[in-house]
Structure formats: C-alpha cells, structure tokens
Coordinates of C-alpha atoms (C1' of nucleotides) in Angstrom, one line a residue:
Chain F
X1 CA 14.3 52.6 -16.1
X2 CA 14.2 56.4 -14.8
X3 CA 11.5 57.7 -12.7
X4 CA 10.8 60.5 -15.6
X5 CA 9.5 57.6 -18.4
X6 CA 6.2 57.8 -18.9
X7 CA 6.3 54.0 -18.2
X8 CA 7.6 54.5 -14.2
X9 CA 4.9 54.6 -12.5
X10 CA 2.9 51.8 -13.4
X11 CA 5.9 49.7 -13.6
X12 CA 6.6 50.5 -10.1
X13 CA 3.2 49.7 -9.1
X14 CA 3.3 46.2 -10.7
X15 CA 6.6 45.5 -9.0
X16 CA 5.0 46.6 -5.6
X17 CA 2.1 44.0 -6.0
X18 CA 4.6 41.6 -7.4
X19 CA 5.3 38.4 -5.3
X20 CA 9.2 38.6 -5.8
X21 CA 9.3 42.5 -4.4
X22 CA 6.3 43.1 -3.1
X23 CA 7.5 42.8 0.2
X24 CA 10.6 45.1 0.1
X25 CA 11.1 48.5 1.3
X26 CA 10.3 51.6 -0.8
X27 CA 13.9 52.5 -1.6
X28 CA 15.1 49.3 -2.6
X29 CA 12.6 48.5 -5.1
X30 CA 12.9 51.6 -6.6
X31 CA 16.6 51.4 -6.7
X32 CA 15.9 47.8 -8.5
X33 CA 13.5 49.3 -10.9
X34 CA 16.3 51.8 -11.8
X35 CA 18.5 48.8 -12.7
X36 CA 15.8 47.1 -15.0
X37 CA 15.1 47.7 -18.4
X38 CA 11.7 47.9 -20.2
X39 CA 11.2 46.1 -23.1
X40 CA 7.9 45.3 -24.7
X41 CA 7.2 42.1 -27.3
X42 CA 3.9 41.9 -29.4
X43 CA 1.6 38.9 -29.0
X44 CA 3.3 35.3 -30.1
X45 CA 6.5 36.5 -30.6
X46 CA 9.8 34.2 -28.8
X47 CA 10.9 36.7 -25.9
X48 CA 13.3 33.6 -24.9
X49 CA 14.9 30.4 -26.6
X50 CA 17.1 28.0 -25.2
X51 CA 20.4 29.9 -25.8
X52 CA 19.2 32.6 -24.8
X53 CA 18.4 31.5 -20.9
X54 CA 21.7 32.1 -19.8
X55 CA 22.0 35.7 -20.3
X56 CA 19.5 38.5 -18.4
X57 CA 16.5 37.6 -16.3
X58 CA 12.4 38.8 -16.9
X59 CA 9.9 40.1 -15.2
X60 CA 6.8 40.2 -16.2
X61 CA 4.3 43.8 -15.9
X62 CA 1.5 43.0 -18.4
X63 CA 0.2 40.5 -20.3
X64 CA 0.5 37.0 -20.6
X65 CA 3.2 34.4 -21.6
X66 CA 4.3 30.9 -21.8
X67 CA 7.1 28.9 -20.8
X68 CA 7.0 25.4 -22.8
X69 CA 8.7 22.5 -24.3
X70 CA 8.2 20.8 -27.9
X71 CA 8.6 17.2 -28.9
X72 CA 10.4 18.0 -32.2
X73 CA 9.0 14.1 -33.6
X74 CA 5.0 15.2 -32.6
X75 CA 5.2 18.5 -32.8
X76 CA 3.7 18.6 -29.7
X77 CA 4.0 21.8 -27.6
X78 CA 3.7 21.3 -23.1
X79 CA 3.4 24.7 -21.2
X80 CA 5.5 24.6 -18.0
X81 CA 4.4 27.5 -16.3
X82 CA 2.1 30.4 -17.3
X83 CA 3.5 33.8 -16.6
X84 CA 1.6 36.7 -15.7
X85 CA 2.1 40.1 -14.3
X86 CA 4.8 39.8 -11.5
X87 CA 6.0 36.1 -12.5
X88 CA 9.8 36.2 -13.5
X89 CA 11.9 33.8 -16.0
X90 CA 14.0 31.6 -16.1
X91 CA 14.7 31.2 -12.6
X92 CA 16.7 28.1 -13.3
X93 CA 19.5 29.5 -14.8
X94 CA 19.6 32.0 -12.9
X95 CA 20.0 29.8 -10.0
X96 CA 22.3 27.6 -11.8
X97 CA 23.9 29.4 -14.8
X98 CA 23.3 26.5 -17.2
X99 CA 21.4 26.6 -20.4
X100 CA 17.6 25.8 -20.0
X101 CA 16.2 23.8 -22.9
X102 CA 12.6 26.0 -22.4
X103 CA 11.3 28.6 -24.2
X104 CA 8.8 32.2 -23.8
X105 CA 6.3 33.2 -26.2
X106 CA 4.1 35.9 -25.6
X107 CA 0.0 35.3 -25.3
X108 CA -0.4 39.0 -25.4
X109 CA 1.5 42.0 -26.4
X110 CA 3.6 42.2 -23.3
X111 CA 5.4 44.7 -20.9
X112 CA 8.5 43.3 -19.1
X113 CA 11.4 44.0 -17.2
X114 CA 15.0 42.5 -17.3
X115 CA 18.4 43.2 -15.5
X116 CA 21.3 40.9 -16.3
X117 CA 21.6 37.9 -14.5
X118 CA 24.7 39.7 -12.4
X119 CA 22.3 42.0 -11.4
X120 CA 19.9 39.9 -9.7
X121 CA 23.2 37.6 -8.0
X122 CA 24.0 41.0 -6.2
X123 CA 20.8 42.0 -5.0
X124 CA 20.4 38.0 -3.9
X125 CA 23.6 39.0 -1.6
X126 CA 23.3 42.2 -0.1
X127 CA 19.7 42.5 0.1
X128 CA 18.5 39.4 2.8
X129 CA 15.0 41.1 2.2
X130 CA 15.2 40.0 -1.7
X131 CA 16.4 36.9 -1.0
X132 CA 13.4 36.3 2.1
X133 CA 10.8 37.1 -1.2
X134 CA 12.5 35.1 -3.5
X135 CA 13.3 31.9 -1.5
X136 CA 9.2 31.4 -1.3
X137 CA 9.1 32.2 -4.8
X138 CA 10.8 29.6 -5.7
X139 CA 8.8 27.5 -3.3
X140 CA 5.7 28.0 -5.0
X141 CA 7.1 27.0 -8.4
X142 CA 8.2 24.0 -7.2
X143 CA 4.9 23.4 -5.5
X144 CA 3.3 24.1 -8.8
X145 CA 5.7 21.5 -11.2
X146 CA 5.7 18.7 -8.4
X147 CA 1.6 19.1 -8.5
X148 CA 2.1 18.8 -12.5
X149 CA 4.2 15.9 -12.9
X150 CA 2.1 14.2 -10.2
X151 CA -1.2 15.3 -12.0
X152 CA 0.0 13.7 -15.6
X153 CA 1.0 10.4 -13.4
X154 CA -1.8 10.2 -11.4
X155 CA -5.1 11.5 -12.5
X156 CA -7.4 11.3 -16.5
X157 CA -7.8 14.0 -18.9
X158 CA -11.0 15.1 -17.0
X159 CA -9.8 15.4 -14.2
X160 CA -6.5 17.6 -14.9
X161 CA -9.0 19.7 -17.0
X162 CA -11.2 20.0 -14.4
X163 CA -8.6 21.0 -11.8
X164 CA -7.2 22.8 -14.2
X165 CA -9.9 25.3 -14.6
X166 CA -10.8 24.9 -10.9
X167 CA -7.3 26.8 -10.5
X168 CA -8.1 30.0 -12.4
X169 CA -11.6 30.0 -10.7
X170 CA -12.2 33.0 -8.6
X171 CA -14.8 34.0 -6.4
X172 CA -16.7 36.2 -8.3
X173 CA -20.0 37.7 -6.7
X174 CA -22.8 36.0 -9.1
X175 CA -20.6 34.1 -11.0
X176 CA -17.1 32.9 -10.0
X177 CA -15.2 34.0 -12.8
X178 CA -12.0 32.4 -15.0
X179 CA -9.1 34.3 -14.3
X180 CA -5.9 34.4 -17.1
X181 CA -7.3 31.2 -18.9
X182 CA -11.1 32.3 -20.0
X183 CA -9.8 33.5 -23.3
X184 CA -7.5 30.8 -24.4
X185 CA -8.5 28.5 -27.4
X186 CA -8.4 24.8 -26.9
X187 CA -5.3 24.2 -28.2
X188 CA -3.8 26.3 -25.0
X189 CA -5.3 24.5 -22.5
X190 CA -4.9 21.3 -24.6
X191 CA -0.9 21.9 -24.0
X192 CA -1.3 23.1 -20.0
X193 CA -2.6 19.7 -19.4
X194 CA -0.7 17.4 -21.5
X195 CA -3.3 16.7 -24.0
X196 CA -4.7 17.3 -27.1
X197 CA -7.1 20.0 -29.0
X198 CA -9.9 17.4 -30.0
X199 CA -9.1 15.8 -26.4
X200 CA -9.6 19.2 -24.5
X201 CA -12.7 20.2 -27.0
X202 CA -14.6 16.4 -26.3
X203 CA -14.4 17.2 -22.5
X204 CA -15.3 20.7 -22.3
X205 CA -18.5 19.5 -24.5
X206 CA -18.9 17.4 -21.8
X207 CA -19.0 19.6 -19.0
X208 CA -21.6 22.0 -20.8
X209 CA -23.9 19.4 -21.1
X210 CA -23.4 19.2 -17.7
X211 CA -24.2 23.1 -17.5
X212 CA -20.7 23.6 -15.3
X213 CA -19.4 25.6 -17.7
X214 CA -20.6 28.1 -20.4
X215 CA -18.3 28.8 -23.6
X216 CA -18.3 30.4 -26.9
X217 CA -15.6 31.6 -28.8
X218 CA -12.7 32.4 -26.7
X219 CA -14.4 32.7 -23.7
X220 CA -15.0 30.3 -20.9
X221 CA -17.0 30.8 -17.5
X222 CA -17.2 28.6 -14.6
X223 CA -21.3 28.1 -14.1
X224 CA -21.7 25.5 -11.1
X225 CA -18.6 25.9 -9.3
X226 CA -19.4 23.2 -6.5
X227 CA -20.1 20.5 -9.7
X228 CA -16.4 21.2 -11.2
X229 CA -15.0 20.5 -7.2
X230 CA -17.4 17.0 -7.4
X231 CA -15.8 16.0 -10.9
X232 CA -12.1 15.9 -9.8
X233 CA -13.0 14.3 -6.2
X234 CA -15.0 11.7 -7.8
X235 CA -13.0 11.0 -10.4
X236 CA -9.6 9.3 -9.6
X237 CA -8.1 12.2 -8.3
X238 CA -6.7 13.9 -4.2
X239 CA -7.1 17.0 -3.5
X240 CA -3.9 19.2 -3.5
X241 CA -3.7 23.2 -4.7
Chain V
X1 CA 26.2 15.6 16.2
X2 CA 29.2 16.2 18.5
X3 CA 32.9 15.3 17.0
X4 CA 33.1 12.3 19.3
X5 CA 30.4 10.6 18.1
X6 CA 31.6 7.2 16.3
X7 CA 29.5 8.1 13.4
X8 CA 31.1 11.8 13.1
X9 CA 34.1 10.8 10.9
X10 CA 31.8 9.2 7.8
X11 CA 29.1 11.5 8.5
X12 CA 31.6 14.6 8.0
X13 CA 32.6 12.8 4.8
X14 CA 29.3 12.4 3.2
X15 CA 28.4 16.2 4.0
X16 CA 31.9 17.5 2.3
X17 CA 30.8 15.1 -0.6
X18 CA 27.2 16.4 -0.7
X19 CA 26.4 19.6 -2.9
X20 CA 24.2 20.9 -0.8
X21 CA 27.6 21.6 1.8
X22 CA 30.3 20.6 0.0
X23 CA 31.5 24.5 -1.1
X24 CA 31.4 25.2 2.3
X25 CA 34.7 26.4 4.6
X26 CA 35.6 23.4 6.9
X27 CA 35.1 25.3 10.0
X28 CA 31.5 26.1 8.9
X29 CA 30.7 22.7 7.9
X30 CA 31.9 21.7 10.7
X31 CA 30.1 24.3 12.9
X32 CA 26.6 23.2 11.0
X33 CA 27.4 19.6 11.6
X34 CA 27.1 20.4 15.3
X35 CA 23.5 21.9 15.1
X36 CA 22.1 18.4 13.1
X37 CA 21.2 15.4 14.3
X38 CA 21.6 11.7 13.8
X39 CA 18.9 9.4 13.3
X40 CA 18.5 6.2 11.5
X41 CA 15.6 4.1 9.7
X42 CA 14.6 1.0 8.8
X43 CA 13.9 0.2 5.2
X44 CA 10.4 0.5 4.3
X45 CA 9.9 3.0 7.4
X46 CA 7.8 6.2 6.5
X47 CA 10.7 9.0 7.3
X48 CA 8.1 11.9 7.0
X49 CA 4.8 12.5 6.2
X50 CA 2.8 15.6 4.8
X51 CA 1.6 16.5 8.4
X52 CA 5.2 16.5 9.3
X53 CA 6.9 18.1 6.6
X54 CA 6.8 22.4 8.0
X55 CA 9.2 20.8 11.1
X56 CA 12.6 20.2 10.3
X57 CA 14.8 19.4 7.3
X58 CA 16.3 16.1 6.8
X59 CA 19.4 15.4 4.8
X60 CA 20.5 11.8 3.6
X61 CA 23.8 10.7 4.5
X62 CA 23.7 6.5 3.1
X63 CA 21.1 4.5 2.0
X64 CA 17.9 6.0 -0.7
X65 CA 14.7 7.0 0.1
X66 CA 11.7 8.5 -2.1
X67 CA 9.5 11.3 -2.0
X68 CA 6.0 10.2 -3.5
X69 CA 2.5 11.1 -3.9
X70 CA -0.5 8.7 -4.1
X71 CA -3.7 8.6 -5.7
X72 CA -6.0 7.3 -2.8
X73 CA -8.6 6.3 -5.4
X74 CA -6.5 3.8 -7.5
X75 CA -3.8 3.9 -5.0
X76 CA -1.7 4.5 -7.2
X77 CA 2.0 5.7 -6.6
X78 CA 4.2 8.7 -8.1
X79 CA 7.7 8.9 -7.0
X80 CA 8.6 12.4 -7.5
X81 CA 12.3 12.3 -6.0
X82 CA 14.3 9.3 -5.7
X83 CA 17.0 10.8 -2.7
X84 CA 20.7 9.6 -2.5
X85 CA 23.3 10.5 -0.4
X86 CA 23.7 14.3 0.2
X87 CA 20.1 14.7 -1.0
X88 CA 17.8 17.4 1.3
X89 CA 14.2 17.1 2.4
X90 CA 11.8 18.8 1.9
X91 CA 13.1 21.7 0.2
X92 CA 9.5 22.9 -0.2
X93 CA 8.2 23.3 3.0
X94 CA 11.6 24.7 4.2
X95 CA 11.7 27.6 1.3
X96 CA 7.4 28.1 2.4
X97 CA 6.8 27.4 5.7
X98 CA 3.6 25.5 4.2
X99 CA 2.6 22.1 4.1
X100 CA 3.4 20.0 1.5
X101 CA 1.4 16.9 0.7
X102 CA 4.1 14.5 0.0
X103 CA 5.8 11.3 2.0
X104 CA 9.6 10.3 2.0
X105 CA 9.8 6.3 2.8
X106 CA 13.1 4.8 3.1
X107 CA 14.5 2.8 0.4
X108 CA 17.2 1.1 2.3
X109 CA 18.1 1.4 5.7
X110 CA 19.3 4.9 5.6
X111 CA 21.1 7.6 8.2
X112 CA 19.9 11.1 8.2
X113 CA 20.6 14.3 10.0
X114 CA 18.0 16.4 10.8
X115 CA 17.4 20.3 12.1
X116 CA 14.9 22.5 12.5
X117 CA 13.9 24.6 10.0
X118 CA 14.9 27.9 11.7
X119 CA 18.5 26.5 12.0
X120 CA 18.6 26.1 8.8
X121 CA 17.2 29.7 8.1
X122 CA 19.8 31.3 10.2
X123 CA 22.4 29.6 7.6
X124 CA 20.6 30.7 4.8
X125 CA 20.7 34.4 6.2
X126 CA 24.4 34.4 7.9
X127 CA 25.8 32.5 5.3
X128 CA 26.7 33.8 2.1
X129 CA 28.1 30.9 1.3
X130 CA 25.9 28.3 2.3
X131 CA 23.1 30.5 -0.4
X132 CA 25.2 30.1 -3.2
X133 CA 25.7 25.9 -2.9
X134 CA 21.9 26.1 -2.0
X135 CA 20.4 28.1 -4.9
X136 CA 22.1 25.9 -7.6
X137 CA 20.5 22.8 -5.5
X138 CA 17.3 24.0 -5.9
X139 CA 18.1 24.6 -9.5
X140 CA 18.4 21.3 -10.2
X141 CA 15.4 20.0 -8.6
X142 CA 13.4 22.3 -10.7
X143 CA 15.1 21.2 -13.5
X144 CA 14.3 17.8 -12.8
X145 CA 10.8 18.1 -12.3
X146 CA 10.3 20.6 -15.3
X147 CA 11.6 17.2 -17.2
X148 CA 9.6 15.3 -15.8
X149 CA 6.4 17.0 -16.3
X150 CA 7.1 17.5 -19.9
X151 CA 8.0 13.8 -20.6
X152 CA 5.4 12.5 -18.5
X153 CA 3.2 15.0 -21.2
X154 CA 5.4 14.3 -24.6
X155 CA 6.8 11.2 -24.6
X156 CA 5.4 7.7 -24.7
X157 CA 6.1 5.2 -21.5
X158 CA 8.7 3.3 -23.6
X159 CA 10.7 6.0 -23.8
X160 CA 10.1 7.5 -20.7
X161 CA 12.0 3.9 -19.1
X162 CA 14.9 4.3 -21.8
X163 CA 15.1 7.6 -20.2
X164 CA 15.6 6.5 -16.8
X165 CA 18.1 3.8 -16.8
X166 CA 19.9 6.3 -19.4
X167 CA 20.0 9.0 -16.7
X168 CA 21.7 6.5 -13.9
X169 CA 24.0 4.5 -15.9
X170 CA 27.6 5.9 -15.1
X171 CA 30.5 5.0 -17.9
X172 CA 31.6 1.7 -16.0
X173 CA 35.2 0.6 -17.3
X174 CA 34.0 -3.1 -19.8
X175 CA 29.9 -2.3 -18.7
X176 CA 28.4 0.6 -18.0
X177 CA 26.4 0.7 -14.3
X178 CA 23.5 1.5 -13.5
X179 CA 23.4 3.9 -10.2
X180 CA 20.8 3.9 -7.7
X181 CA 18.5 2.2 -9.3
X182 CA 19.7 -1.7 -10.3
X183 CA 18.2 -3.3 -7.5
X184 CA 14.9 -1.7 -7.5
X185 CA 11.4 -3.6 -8.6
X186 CA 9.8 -3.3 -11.5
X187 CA 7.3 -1.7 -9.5
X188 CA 9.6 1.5 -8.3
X189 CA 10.6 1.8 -11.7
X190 CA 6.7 2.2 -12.5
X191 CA 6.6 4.5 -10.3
X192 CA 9.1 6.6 -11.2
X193 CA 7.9 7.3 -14.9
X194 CA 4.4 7.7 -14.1
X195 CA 3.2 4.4 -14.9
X196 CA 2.4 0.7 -14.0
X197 CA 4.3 -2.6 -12.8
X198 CA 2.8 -4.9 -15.9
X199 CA 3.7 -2.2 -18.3
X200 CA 7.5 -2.1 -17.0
X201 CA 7.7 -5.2 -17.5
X202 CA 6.3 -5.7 -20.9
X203 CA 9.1 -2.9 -22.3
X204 CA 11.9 -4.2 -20.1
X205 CA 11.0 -7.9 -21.9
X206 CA 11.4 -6.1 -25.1
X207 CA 15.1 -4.5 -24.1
X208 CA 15.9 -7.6 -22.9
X209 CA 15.4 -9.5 -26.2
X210 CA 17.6 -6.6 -28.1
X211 CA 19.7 -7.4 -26.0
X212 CA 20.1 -3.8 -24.5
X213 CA 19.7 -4.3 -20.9
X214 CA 20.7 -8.0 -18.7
X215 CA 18.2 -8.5 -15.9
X216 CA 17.5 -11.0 -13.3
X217 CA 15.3 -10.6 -10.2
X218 CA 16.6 -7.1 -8.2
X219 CA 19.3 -6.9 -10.6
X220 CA 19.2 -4.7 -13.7
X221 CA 22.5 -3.8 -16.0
X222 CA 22.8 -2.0 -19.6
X223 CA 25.1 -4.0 -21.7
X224 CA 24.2 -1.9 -24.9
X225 CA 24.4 1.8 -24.1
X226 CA 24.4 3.2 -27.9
X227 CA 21.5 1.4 -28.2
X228 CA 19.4 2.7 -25.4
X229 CA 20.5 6.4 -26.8
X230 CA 19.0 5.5 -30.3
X231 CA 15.7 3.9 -29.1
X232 CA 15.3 7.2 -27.0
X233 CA 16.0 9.8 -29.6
X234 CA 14.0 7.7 -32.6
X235 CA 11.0 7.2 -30.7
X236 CA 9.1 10.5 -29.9
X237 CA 11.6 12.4 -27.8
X238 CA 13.9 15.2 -27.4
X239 CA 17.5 15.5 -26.2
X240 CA 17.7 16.8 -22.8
X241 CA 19.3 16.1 -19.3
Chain G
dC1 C1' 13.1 -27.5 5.1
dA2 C1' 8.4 -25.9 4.8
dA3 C1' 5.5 -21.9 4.6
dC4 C1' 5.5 -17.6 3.7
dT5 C1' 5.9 -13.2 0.9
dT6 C1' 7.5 -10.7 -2.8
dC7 C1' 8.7 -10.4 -7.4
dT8 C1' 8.4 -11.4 -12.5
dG9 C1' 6.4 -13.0 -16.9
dT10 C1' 2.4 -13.7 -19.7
dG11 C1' -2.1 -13.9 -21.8
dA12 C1' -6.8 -11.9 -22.6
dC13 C1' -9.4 -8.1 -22.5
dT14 C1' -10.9 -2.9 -22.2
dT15 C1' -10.6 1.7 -22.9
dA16 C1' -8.9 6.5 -22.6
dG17 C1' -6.9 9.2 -25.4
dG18 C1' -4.7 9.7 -29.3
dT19 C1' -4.7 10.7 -35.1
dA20 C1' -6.8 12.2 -39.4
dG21 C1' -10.0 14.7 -41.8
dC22 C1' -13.6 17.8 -42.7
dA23 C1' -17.2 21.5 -42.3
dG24 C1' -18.9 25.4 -40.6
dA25 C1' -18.5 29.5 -37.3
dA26 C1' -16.0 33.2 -35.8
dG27 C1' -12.7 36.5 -36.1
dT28 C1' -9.1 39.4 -38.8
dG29 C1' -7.0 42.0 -42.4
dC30 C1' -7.2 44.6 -46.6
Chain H
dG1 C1' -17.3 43.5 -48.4
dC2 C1' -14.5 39.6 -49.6
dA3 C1' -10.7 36.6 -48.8
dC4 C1' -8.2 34.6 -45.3
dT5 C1' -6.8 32.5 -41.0
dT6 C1' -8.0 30.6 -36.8
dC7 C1' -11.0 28.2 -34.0
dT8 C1' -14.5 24.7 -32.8
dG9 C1' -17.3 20.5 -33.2
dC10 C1' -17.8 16.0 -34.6
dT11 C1' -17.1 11.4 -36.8
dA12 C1' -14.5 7.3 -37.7
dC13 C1' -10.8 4.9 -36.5
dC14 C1' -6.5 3.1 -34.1
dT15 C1' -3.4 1.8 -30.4
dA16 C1' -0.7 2.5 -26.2
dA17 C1' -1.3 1.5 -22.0
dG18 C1' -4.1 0.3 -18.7
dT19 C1' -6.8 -3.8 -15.6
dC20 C1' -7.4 -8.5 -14.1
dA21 C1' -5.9 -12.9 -13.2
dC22 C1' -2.8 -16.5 -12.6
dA23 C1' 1.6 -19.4 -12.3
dG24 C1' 6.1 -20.1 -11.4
dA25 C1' 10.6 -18.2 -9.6
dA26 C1' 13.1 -16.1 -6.2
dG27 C1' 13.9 -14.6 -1.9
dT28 C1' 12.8 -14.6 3.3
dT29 C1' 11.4 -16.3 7.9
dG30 C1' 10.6 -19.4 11.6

DNA sequence: CAACTTCTGTGACTTAGGTAGCAGAAGTGC
DNA sequence: GCACTTCTGCTACCTAAGTCACAGAAGTTG
C-alpha cells in the first residue's frame, strides 16, 4: 500500500493502535504497511477457507469477523476467535505452514491488510522488535482458547453467557456499555459459547427479568453490571479473564 | 547441567529428540543445556502452580505431567495439556510475562530442566534458530487447543473419547498402541475430554462389548482401530487432527 | 496377611440443554 | 407500500450426560 492511496492514512493509524505493531518504530511500520495490500470484503462473505490458510496472512483495520468451525453432521457452527480492528489471521499456519481446518467470514463489510506468509517470516527475523509484539500476541490467544476450552468443560450455559458478555463490558460513564457483541443476534453468541439460539435466547430472557440486561432487536446493554459479576461467581464458575 | 553430570548423557538425548531443541546446532544445544537445570518430582507432586508460573520455564525430559484447571465450586478438573517428553511449560506466562491460572502436577515420577525466563528470552532474541523450532511449537499447541474447544462445543462426549485414544494410538506391528495414555484412570481420561469418571466408563463399557478397545484395571489397548475411525466420523463429528 | 486406598462397574434418578415447530416483530429490498 | 428474509420468543418434548450411592476388584502398605 503507497502512502498517496486515499486509504494510507487511516490504515496507518489502525496499525499504530494495533497490538501486533503498535509498539514499533515509525519507519518500520510504515515500511510494513508498504508491503501490505488492502483488500476490502462485504459483510458475510468467506475471506478464508481451509485451503486457503496456507498462503498470505490478515490483518484486520475495520469491521468485524469470525474465525469458526462446523460440524458438517449438526450443522453446527463454533466461533474460535472474534477478530476485530488490529487482530490478525491465521496465525497457526503461519507459525507452522500447515493447512488450518478454520474458516473467516466477515460480520461487517470489512477493511484488511495482507502480505504473503514470506513476508511476515522475514520481518519475524530481522526485526527482534516485531517478533517482541508478536510473541505476546500469541500469548494472549492462547490465554483466550485455554480459557475457552476450560469454560465449555467446566462451567453451564449461564455462566459462559454471563462471562461472556461480562468480557465485552466496558466502563462506560452511566452505563457500562457492550463493546463488539451488542449488535449480534442470538445465533452469534449462541456459537461463541458453544450453545444454541433458543439456548442463548431462554437465558438472556432470564437475565432481563433480572433487569441486568436490556435488549431489543440487535442491541444489548449491560444494566447492573455488579449482578452479571454475582451470576458467574455464584454459579459453578472461577474467576479467570 | 554441567557435562559431567551422570544424568547429562540421556538428558542431552531427550533435548536432541525434543522439538522444541531438536533443529538446533550441537554446540548450541549444548551451550543451552548448560544454562538449565535438573530437578526431579515425585508422582502426584504439584510441579507449579499459578502463583509460580511468571518464574521460570520447565521442560520435561521422562515421565508425564498435566496442566489443568479446576472448578473450585464442583471441584471439578480440566486437563488442558497432557506433557510428555520434550514438552515446555508454561509457554504462556513465558510469551506474557503474566500470570497464568493453571497447575502442572506430575504424572509419573518425572525429570525436568528448568531456567529462568530471561534465559530463555536471550535465546529467543540471539537465536535465529532456536525462533524457528519455537514458533512451529507454539503452533501446535494452538492447534490443539483450537480442537479442543471446538469438540468440547460440537461433538458429543462419546465421541470426544473415540477421539482421544484415536489421537495416541501409534500403528503397533499385530496391535496398535496406545501412547501416553494406557495406564491412566478412567478419571484422567474424564478429565481430558471435559467430562466425568461414571460417564467414561459407561462409553468405555460400550467399546469394550464391540469389541473395539481391551481393558483391564490401568491398562487400556485398541484391538479394532477401523472401527474406532468409523464410530468417530458417523457420530456427529468432523475429520481433523 | 490384614487393613488400607484406589479404581471400576452398575443401577436409579435428575436435569441442563438440546430439537422441532410456529407466530409475530423487526428489518430489508424492490 | 408490499413481499421477503431474518430475528426473537415461547411451548412441548426428548435425551445425553450429569449426580449419588454402593459393591466388589485390584493394587498398595505396614
């Protein structure tokens, strides 16, 4: 991507605030941003199938998407990871060159980056400063699948709803507010958790009766923050981000 | 670990074995095997805890140990690694710097080596080499746990336990073998799949009358290997590694 | 060998969480 | 505006997978 697009600037600032070069000096990330190209892919369409992990890497600069898994006999879809602005994919082939049975679909019309995989194995090598923002990276994704797994062993429905909204909650002055999830439908949040629609919709009726959370239509607000934290700690449940 | 240690010889071994070192030049494996540590546990001995896990990294050298998390409500237990030989722990902490709330209890009586985490950064950073056996290590640990997330969400239990003595039985010359895991109980099995001791044993009763599996007490072999593959891929399942 | 502890097998019971199906509300597209 | 698709809510029902409890088998320890 030049610096004369139209696109450079904002790109550039997305990649600044971005936790995998965020931390690197001026010139390098811009001489990485000259090595990326921008591609943009309208809401729900497959940016990345299986065969296709192998090949160039993504960042992405706006808008959401989701890395999942299907049981072909249920039809079933599970979302591995949410991406949003500054999350990159698939960082296991890249780390290991093999095919990754996962696919991305876009949540929103989307803004990305992507470099071939070659690409990203040089700067790993000559830049340490890359590698000491990537390394972490990778850290907190594997923080984030080991507190999955462990959720669907460990804890009810309820409670990985409940935690699950609890983790999108932020501090908003009167109201904390729902950050990247509050306009999901059911079915979304039904396959972050490892449930189902009617599952997901008999649980969130539960907690407005409660009055911890308020929802219509595509939109969902925390109300009683402090209630949601009781839910999961009473509940079978330990406390872990 | 100095070279005339009595343990040096087989400890050498099982790092030039391990993936984690085995790339490496001899002199530089060598030269890292001087900055570890020995140190030896009893079976059943907690090897680290969460308060201890931002100190130093451990790598296995014989005997198995498990990383788990617990659910101090039910006290319930979720194994999220089972660690062999040449295994690393934890990766987490060491790629973060932050806490990580899991425990590693040995399995066995097991011999480690141990350093502190800055050693191991120095590596990271002065060795180019080291990085790339590395990277493709922590490849596969996400890969593992992005399996086991999604079949802990999209597969029934059943097949979840087809799935794991599938994934450590090694083509054995007139029966295959089952790695790793033919001595363990019923109730470390449960733990690995994200479920309970009675409901092992209800599904191993049922392999056992097809005939798929032979079991006594701490002593587990597939005899029908075909026949574990089908019961995975009819039930609700997917192919994957 | 006796006295433990740890495992395994089983039966009876409960329930969380799934499926199926439908109706109305809320958006979207033409 | 009307026709269409997508969401949400709810009911009725089913069943996989839990809990609890107990007995005997298999190891382990002194």
């Amino acid at each position: 991507m030049k610096p004369d697009s139209p696109f450079y600037a904002h790109t550039l600032k997305a990649l600044r605030q971005s936790e995998l070069f965020g931390r690197l000096d001026e010139a390098v990330i811009q001489e990485m941003l000259l090595s990326f190209q921008r591609e943009t892919w309208p809401k729900k369409s497959i940016v990345m199938q299986p065969e296709q992990t192998t090949r160039r890497f993504y960042v992405v600069i706006s808008g959401r998407a989701k890395m999942t898994r299907v049981n072909p006999d249920t039809g079933r879809e599970f979302t591995i990871f949410l991406l949003g602005a500054g999350d990159g994919f698939d960082v296991v082939s890249l780390l290991d060159g093999k095919k990754h049975n996962v696919s991305v679909t876009a949540m929103d019309d989307i803004e990305v980056l992507t470099a071939p995989f070659d690409t990203i194995h040089e700067w790993i090598e000559r830049h340490p400063s890359f590698n000491r923002g990537f390394l972490p990276y990778i850290g907190k994704l594997i923080r984030q699948l080991t507190s999955l797994a462990s959720d669907l062993a460990l804890l009810d429905t309820g409670t990985r709803l409940a935690k699950l909204l609890l983790r999108h909650t932020t501090q908003g002055s009167p109201h904390p507010r729902l950050r990247l999830i509050n306009d999901l439908s059911h079915e979304e949040l039904a396959g972050m958790i490892g449930s189902v629609r009617v599952v997901v919709s008999r649980y969130l009726q539960g907690l407005k009766k409660e009055g911890i959370v308020v929802a219509r239509r595509g939109q969902l607000e925390v109300n009683r923050l402090q209630a949601l934290v009781e839910r999961i700690e009473k509940h079978p449940g330990f406390k872990d981000k």
